[in-house]
Short mmCIF file of C-alpha atoms in Angstrom, two decimals:
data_model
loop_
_atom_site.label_atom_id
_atom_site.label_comp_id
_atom_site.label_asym_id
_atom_site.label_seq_id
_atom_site.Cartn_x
_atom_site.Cartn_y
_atom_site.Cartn_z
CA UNK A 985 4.52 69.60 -6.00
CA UNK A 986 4.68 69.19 -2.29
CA UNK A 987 3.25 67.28 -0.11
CA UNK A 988 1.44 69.91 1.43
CA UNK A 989 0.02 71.04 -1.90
CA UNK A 990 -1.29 67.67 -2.71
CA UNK A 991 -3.23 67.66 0.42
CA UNK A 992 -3.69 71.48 0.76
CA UNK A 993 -7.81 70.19 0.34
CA UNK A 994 -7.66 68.03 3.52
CA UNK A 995 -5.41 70.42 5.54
CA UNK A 996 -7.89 73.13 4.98
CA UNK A 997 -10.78 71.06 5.25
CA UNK A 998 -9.05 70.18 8.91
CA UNK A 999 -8.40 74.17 9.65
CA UNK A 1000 -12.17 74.62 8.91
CA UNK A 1001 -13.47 72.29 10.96
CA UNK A 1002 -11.84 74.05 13.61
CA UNK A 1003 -9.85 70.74 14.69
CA UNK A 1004 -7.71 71.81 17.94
CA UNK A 1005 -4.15 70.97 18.44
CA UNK A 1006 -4.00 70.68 14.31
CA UNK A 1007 -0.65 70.36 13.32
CA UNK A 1008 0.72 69.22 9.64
CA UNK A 1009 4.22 68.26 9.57
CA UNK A 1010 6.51 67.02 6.69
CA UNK A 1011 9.19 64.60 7.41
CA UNK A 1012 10.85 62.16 5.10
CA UNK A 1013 8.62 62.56 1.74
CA UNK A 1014 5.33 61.91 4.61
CA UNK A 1015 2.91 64.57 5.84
CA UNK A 1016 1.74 63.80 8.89
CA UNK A 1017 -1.57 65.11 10.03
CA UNK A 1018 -2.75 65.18 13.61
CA UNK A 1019 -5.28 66.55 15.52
CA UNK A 1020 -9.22 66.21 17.37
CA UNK A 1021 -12.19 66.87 15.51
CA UNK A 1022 -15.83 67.24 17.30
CA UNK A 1023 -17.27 64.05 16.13
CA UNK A 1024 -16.65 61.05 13.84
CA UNK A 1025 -18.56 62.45 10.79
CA UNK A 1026 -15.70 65.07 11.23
CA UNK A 1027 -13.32 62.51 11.05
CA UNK A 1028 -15.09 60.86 8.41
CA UNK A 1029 -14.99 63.59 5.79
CA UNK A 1030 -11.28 64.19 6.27
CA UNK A 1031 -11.29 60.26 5.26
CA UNK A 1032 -13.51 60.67 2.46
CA UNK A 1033 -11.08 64.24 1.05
CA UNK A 1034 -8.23 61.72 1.51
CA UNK A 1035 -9.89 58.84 -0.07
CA UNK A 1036 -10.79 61.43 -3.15
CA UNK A 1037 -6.94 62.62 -3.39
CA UNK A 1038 -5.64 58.99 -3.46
CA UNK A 1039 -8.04 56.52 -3.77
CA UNK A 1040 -6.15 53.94 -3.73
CA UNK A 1041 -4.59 54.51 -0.35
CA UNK A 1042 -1.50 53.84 -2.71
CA UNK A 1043 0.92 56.42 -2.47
CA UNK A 1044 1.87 56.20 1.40
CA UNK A 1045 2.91 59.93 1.76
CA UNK A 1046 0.42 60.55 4.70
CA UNK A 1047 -0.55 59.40 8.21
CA UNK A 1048 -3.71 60.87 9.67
CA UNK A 1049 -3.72 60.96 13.00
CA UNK A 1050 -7.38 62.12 13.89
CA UNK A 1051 -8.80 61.69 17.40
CA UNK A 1052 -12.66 62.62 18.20
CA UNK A 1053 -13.20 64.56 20.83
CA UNK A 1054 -15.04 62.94 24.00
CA UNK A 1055 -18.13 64.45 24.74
CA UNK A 1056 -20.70 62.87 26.94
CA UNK A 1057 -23.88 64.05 28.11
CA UNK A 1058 -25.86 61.37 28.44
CA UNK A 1059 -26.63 57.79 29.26
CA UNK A 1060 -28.89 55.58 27.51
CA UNK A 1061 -29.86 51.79 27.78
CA UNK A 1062 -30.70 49.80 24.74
CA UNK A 1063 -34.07 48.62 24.63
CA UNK A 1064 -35.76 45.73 22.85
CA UNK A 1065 -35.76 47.03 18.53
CA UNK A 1066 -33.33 50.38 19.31
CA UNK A 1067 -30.69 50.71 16.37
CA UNK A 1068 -28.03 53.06 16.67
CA UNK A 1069 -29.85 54.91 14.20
CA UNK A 1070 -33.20 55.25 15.70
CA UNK A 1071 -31.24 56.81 18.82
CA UNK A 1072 -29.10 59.07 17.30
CA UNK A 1073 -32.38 60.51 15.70
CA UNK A 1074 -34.28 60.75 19.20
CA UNK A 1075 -31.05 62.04 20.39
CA UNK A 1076 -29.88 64.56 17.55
CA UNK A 1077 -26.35 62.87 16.92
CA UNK A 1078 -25.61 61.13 14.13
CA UNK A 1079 -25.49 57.20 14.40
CA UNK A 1080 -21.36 56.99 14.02
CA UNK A 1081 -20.96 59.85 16.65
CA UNK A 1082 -22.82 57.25 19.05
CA UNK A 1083 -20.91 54.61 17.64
CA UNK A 1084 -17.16 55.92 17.81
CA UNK A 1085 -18.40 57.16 21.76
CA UNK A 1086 -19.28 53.43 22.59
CA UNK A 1087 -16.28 51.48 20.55
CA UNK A 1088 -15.25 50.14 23.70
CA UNK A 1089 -18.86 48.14 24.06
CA UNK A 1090 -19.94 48.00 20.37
CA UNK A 1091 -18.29 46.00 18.15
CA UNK A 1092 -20.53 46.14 15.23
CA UNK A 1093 -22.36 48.74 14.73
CA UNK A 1094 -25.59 46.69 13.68
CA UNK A 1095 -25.43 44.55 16.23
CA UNK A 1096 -26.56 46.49 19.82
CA UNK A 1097 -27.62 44.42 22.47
CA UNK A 1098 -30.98 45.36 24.72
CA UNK A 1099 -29.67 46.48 28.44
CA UNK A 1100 -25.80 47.94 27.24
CA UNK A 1101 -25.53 51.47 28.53
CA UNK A 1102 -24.82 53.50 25.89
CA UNK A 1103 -22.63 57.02 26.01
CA UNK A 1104 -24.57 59.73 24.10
CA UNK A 1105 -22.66 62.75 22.68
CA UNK A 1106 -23.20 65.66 22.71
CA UNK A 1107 -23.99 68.06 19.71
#
């Protein structure tokens, strides 16, 4: 079986998702995977389709190399008992799109600070 048929889940899964510049390569018994998806729950589920193939992480016979778009439409400061949560939900995102938008100020993703400026994505 190829490499390509292992994976033939997560490739399509990739293709449906309509990630652009998606290109799957085979080189030296590794697929390689690359691409940008919409939002981090995009990238997410090709983690989870991968994590479901070989759950181990074990056999070493792919690299994923999945970017999330940036999309930005809005700025929001972090008041006194937000959670990334509670925002996404005023804001219609999910709480990991906010969070892969703001990596550069968030470390941990339960741990906002009141006053940081937070980058909202867009739907």
């Amino acid at each position: 079986m190829s490499l390509q048929d292992k994976y033939r889940e997560l490739t399509d899964m990739a293709s449906q998702l309509g990630t652009t510049d998606l290109q799957v390569r085979e080189q030296d018994n590794v697929l390689y995977i690359d691409g940008t998806v919409k939002s981090a729950s995009e990238k997410e589920k090709l983690w989870n389709i991968y994590g479901e193939i070989d759950p181990d992480y074990r056999s070493a016979d792919v690299v994923m190399n999945i970017e999330v778009e940036e999309r930005v439409s809005k700025e929001y400061t972090v008041e006194v008992g937000d959670s990334l949560s509670k925002i996404g939900k005023a804001y219609g995102v999910s709480w990991q799109d906010i969070f892969e938008a703001n990596k550069d100020i968030i470390s941990n993703p339960d741990l906002i600070q009141p006053g940081w400026k937070l980058k909202i994505p867009t739907v």
